[in-house]
Short mmCIF file of C-alpha atoms in Angstrom, two decimals:
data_model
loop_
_atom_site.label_atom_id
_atom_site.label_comp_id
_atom_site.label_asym_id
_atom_site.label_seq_id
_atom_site.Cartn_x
_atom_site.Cartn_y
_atom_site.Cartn_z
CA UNK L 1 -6.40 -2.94 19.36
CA UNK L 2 -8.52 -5.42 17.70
CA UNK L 3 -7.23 -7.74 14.72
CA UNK L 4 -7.94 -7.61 11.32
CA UNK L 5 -7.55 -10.39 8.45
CA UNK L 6 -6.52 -9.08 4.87
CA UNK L 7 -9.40 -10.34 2.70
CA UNK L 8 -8.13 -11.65 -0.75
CA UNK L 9 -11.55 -12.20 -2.17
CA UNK L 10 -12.19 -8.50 -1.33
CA UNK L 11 -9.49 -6.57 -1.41
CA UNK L 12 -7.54 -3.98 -3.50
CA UNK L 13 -6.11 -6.74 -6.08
CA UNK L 14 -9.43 -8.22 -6.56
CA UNK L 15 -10.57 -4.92 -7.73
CA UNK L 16 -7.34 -4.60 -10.18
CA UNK L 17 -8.61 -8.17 -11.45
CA UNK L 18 -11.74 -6.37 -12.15
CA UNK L 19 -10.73 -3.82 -14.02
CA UNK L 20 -8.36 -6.10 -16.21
CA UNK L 21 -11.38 -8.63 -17.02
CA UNK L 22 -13.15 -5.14 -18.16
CA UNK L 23 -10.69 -4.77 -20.70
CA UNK L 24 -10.48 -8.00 -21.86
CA UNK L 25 -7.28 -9.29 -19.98
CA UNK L 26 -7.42 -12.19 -18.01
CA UNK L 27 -6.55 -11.36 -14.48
CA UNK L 28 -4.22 -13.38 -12.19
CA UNK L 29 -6.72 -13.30 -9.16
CA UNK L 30 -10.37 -13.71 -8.95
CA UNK L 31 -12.08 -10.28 -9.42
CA UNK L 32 -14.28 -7.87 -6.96
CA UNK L 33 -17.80 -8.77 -7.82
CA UNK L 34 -18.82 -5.23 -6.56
CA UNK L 35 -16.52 -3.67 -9.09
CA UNK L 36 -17.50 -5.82 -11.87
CA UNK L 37 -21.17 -4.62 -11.40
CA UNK L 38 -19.92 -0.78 -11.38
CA UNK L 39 -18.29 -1.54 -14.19
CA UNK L 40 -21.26 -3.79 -16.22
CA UNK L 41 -23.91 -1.35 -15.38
CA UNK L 42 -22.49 2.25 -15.63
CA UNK L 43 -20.59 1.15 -19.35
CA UNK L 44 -18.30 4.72 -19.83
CA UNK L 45 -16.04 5.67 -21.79
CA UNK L 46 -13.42 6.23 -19.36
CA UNK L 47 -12.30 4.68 -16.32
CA UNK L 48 -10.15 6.59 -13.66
CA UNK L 49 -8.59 4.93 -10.47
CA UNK L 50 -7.87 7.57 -7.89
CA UNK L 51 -5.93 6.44 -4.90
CA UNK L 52 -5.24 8.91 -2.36
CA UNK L 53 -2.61 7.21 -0.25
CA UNK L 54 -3.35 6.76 3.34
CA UNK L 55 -7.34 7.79 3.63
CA UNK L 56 -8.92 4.71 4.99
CA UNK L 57 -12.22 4.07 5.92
CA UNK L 58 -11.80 5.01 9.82
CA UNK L 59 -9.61 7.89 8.69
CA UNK L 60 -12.33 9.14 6.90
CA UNK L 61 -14.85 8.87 9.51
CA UNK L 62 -13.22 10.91 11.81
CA UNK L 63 -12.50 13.41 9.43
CA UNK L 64 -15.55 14.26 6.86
CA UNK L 65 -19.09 14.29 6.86
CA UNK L 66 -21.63 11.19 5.87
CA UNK L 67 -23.22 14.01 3.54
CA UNK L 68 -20.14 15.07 1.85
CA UNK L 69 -18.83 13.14 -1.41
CA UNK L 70 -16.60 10.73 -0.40
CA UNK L 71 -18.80 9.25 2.04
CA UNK L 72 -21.95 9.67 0.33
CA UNK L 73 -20.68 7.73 -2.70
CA UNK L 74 -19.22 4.67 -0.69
CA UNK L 75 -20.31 2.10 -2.10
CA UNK L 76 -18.49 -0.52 -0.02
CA UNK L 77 -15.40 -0.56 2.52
CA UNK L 78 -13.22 -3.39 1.80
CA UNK L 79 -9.82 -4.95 2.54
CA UNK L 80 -5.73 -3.86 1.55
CA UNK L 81 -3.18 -6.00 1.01
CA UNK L 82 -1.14 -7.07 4.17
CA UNK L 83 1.27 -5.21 5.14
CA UNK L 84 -1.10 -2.74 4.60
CA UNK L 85 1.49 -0.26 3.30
CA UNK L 86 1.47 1.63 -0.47
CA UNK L 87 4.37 -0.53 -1.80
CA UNK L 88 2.83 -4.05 -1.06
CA UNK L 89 -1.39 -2.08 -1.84
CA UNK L 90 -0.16 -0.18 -4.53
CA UNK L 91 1.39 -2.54 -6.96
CA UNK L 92 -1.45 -5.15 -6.17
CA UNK L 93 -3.53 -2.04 -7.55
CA UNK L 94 -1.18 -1.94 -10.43
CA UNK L 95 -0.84 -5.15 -11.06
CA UNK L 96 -3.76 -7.29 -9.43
CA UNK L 97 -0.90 -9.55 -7.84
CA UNK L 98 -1.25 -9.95 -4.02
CA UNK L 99 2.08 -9.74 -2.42
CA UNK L 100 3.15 -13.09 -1.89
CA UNK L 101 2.75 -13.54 -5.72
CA UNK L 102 4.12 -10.28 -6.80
CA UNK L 103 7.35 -9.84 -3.82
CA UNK L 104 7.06 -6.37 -3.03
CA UNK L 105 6.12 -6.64 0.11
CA UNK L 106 6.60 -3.49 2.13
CA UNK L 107 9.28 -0.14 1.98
CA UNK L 108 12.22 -2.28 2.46
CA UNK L 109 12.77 -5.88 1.13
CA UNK L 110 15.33 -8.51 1.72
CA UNK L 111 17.06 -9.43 -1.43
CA UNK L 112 19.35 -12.79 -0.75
CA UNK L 113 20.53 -12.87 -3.82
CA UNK L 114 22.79 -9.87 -2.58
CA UNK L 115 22.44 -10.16 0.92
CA UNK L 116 20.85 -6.50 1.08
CA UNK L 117 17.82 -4.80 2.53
CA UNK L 118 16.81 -2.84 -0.26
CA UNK L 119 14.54 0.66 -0.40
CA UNK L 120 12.04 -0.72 -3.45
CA UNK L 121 11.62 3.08 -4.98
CA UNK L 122 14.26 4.33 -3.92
CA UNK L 123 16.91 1.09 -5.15
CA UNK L 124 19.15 1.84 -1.92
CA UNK L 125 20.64 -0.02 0.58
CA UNK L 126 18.46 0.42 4.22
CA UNK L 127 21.10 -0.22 6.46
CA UNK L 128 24.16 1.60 4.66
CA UNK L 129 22.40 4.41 2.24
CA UNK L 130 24.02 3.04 -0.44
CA UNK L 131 22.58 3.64 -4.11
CA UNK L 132 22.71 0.45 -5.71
CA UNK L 133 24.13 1.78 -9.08
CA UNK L 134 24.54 -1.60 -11.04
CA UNK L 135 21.05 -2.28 -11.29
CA UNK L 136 17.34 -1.43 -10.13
CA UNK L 137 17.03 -4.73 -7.90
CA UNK L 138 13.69 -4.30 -7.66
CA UNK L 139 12.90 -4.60 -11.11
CA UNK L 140 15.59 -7.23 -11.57
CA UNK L 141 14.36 -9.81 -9.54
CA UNK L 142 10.70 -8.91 -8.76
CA UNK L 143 9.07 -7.08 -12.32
CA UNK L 144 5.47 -6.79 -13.24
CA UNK L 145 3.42 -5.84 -15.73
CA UNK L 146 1.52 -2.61 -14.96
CA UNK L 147 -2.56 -2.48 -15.51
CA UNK L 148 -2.22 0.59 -17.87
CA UNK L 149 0.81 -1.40 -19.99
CA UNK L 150 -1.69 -4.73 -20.26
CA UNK L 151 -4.49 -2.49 -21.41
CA UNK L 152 -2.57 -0.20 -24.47
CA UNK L 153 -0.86 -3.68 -25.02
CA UNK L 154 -4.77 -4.60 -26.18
CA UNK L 155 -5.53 -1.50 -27.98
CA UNK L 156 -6.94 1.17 -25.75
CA UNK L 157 -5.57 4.34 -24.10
CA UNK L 158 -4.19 4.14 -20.50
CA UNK L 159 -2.37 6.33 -18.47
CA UNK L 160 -0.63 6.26 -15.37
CA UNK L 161 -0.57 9.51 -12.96
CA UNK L 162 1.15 10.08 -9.78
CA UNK L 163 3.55 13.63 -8.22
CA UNK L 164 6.37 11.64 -9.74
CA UNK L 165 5.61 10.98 -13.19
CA UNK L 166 5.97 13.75 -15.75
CA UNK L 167 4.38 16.23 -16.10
CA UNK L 168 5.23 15.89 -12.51
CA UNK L 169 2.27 17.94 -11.42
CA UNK L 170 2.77 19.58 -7.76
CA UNK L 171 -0.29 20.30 -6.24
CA UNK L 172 -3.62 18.46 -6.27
CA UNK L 173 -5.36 21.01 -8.42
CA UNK L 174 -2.92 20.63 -10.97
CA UNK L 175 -3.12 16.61 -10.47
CA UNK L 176 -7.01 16.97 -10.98
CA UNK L 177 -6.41 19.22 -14.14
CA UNK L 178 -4.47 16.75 -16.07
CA UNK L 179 -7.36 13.41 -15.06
CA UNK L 180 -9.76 15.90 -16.45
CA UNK L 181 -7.81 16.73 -19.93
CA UNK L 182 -7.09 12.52 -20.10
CA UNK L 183 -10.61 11.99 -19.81
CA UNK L 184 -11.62 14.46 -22.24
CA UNK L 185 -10.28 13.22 -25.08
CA UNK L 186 -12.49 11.53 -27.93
CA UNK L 187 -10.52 7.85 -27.58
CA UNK L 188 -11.90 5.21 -24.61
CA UNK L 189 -9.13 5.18 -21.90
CA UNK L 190 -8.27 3.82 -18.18
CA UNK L 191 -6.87 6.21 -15.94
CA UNK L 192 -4.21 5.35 -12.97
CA UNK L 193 -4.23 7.99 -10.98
CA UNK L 194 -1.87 8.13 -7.28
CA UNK L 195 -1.32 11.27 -4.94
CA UNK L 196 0.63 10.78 -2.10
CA UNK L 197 -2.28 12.58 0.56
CA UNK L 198 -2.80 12.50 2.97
CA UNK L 199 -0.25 9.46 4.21
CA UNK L 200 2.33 12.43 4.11
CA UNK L 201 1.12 14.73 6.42
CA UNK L 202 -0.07 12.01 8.57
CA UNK L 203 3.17 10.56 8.42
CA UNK L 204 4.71 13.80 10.31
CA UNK L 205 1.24 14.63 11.73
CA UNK L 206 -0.66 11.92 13.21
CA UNK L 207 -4.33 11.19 12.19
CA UNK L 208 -6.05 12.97 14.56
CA UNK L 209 -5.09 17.01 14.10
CA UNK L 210 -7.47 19.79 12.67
CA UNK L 211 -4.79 20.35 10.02
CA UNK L 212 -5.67 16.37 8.76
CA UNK L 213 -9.51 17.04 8.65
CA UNK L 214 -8.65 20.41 6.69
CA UNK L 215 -6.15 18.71 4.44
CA UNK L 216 -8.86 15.53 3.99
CA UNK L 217 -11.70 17.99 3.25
CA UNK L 218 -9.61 19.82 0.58
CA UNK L 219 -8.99 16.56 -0.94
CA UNK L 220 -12.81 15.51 -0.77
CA UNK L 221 -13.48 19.32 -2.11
CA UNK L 222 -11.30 19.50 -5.37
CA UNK L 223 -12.40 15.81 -5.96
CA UNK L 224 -16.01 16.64 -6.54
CA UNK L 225 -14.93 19.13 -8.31
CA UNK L 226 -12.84 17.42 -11.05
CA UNK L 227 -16.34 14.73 -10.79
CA UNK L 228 -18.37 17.18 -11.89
CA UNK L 229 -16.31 18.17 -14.84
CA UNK L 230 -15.95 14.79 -16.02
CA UNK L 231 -18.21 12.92 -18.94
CA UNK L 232 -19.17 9.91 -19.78
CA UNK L 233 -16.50 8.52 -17.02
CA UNK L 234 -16.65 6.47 -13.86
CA UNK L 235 -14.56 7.45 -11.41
CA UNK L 236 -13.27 5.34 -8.69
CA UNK L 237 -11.98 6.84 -5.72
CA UNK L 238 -10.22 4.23 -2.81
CA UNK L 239 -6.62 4.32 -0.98
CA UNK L 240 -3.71 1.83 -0.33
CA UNK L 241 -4.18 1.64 3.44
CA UNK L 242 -5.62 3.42 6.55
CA UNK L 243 -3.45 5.59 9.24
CA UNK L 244 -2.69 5.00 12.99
CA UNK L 245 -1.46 7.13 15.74
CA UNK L 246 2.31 5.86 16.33
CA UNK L 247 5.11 5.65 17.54
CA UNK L 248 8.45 3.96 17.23
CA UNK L 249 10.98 2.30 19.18
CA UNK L 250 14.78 1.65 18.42
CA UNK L 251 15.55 -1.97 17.80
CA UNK L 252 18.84 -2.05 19.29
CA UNK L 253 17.83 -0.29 22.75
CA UNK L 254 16.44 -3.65 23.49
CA UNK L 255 19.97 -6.58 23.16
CA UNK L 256 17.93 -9.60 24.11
CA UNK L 257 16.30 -9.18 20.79
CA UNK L 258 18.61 -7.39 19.12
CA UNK L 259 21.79 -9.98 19.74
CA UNK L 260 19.46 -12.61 18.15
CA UNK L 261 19.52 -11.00 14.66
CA UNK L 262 21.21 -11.81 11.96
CA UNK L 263 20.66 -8.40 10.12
CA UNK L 264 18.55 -5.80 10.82
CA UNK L 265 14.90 -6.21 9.66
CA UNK L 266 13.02 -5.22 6.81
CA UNK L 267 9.42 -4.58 5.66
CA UNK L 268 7.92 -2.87 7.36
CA UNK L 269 8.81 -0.81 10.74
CA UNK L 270 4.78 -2.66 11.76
CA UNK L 271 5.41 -5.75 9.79
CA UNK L 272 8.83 -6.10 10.77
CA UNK L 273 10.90 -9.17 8.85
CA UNK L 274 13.20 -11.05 11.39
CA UNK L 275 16.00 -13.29 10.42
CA UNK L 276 17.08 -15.13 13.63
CA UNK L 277 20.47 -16.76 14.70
CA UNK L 278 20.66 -20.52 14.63
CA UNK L 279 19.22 -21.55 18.02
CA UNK L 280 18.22 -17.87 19.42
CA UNK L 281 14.49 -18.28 18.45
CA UNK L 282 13.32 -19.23 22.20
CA UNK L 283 15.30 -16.07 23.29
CA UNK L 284 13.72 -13.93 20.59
CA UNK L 285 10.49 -15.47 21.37
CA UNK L 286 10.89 -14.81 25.16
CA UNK L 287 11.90 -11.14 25.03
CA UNK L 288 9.00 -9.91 22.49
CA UNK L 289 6.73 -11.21 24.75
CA UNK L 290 8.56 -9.44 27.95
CA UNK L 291 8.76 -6.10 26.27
CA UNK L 292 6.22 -5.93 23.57
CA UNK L 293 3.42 -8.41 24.64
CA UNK L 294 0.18 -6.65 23.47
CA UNK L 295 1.74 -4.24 20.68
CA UNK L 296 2.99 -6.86 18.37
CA UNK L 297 2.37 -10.67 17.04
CA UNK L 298 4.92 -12.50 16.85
CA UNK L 299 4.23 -15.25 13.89
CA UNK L 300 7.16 -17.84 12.49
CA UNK L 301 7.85 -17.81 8.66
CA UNK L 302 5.39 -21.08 8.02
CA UNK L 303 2.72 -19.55 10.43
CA UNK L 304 2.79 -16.74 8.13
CA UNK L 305 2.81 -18.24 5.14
CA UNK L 306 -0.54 -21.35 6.14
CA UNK L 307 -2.33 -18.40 7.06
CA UNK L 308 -1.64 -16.84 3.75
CA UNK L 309 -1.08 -13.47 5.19
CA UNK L 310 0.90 -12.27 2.06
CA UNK L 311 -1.49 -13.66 0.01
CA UNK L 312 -3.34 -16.69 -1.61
CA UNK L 313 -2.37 -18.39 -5.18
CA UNK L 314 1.00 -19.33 -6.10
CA UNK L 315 3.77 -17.45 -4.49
CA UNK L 316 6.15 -16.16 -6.43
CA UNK L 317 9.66 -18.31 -6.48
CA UNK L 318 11.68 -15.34 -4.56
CA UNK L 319 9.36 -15.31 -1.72
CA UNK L 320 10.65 -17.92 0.52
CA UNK L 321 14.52 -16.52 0.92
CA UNK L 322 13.02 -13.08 1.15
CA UNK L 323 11.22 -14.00 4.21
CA UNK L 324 12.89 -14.00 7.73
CA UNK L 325 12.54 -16.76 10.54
CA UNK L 326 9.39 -14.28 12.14
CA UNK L 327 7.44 -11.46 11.58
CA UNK L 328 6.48 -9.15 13.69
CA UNK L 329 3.03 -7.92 13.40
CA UNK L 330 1.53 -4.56 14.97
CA UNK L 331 -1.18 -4.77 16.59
CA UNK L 332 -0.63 -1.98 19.51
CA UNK L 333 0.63 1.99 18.42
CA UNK L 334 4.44 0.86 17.98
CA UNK L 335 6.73 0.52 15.31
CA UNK L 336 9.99 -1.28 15.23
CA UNK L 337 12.60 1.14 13.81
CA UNK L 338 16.46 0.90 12.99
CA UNK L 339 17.18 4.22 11.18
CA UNK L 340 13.84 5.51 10.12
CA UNK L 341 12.17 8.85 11.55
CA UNK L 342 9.92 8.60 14.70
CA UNK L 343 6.77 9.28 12.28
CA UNK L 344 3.65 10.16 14.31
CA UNK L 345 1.62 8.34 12.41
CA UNK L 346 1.97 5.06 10.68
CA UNK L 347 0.15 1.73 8.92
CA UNK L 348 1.50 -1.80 7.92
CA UNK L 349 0.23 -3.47 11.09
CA UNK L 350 -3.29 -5.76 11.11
CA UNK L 351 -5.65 -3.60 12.97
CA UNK L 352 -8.98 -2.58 11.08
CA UNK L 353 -8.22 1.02 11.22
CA UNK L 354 -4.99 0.31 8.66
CA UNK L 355 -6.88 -2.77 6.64
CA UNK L 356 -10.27 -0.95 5.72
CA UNK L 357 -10.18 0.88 2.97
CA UNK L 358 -12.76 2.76 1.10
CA UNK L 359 -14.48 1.72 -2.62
CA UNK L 360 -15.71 5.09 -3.45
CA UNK L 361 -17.46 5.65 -7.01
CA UNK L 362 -19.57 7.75 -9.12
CA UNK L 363 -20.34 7.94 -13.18
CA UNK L 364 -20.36 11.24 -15.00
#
């Protein structure tokens, strides 16, 4: 599959840094200049961020029609974070922080201050299942400040949304009830709003079934729906990431890379985080390009880090200890799993069908 670059001066931060500068905050990261002239010349009341996890830009082509509303109101396709995965694209959304600056950088991160590969929402051990009770270690070592916290810290109304935050709705009708009743009331107000479709069904799925493009056009359906309700509102519709076909292979079926490791890796089962033993690196080297030499690149901790593939600006003090020896990047249909489920369809790797995502928008 072809390569593709995250793009920090057009990506999924940058558009966070946008909507903070709308509201007055300064943001940590230059902002999206396409987003800052939605936002100058449609002036609304409200502002609503809908990310529907997992619907990139190829996604979408395969699935719904250039007339229908999410493609006929793209105003741009534009970059993800990488990994291109919902923890690392999803709190730069939230926060405006790229990766490198914020440290969550995929579903499971390395924590040396306890020696742990840790489940960020989830706060449990990867390689045991143990709940870390003590503390959330997440939010212990790696807090930020949310968008909608910033902007009701500077007087106006914002609200975050998502199936797990109360009212905890269930389905997307009920999701698109409550962005309706926020942006009905009489007070200006910024809307955060996350549903977790169609990366799900994807997830078990694949991206390439009937049930997908049924599932994607309900999305697109009840979206233009809730649009049309809406007033004096501009509604931004985008996603965290974009969807492959995959599949996984076990780690330890392979021992000339597995008896290099010092622990099993983390991020990301397509961005996968490799601590290596003191003088195994050749070996390591030597066997991902025997087994795995066109599904995955194989970059070393400082290649990763001059390219600034987490990131630009200052990164954030944790980084460096959080970071293995290599990373191994996607780039084929394979994922490098320990204990995770053979999902049929996955993201996190560099290919432009995961980095593209979609800047939808329209004002009401």
């Amino acid at each position: 599959m072809p390569v593709q670059y995250p793009d920090y001066s057009n990506s999924i931060a940058n558009l966070a840094c946008s909507i903070l500068n709308h509201y007055g905050i300064t943001p940590p990261n230059p902002t999206l200049p396409v987003a800052d002239e939605l936002l100058n010349s449609h002036p609304a009341k409200h502002v609503v961020v809908l990310l529907l996890d997992g619907m990139g830009v190829a996604n979408m082509e395969k699935h719904l029609s250039p007339d229908g509303f999410f493609r006929s109101h793209l105003i741009t396709p534009y970059s993800s974070t990488f990994p291109p995965t919902t923890v690392a694209a999803t709190t730069a959304a939230l926060s405006g922080l790229t990766p490198n600056q914020s440290g969550w950088l995929g579903w499971v991160g390395y924590f040396p201050q306890l020696d742990r590969n840790i489940v960020y929402y989830w706060n449990v051990d990867n390689d045991t299942g143990e709940d870390m009770k003590d503390c959330n270690v997440p939010w212990t070592y790696v807090p930020y400040r949310s968008l909608p916290d910033q902007i009701k810290e500077r007087g106006t109304a914002a609200h975050s949304l998502a199936p797990f935050l109360p009212p905890f709705p269930k389905t997307f009708d009920a999701f698109c009830k409550e962005i309706q009743t926020l942006c009905a009331q009489r007070e200006p107000s910024y809307v955060y709003a996350y549903w977790d479709e169609p990366d799900h069904t994807m997830h078990e799925r694949g991206v390439d079934g009937p049930e997908i493009g049924e599932l994607m056009r309900s999305l697109e359906r009840r979206a233009e729906e809730m649009a049309a309700a809406l007033q004096d509102t501009l509604l931004i519709i985008t996603a965290d990431h974009g969807h492959i076909n995959n599949h996984n292979v076990e780690i330890l079926r392979y021992p000339e890379i597995a008896e290099c490791l010092m622990r099993m890796p983390s991020i990301e089962l397509r961005a996968a985080n490799l601590f290596v033993k003191p003088g195994m690196e050749k070996q390591l080297e030597a066997a991902f390009a025997k087994y795995f030499p066109e599904e995955f690149i194989l970059l070393g901790k400082e290649e990763v880090l001059e390219k600034q593939l987490l990131g630009t600006g200052e990164n954030h003090p944790l980084l460096d200890g959080m970071l293995g020896d290599y990373l191994a990047i996607g780039v084929g249909d394979i994922g490098i799993a320990h204990n995770s489920p053979d999902h049929k369809g996955n993201h996190a790797g560099i290919t432009p069908e995961e980095m593209t995502i979609p800047l939808i928008a329209v004002k009401r």
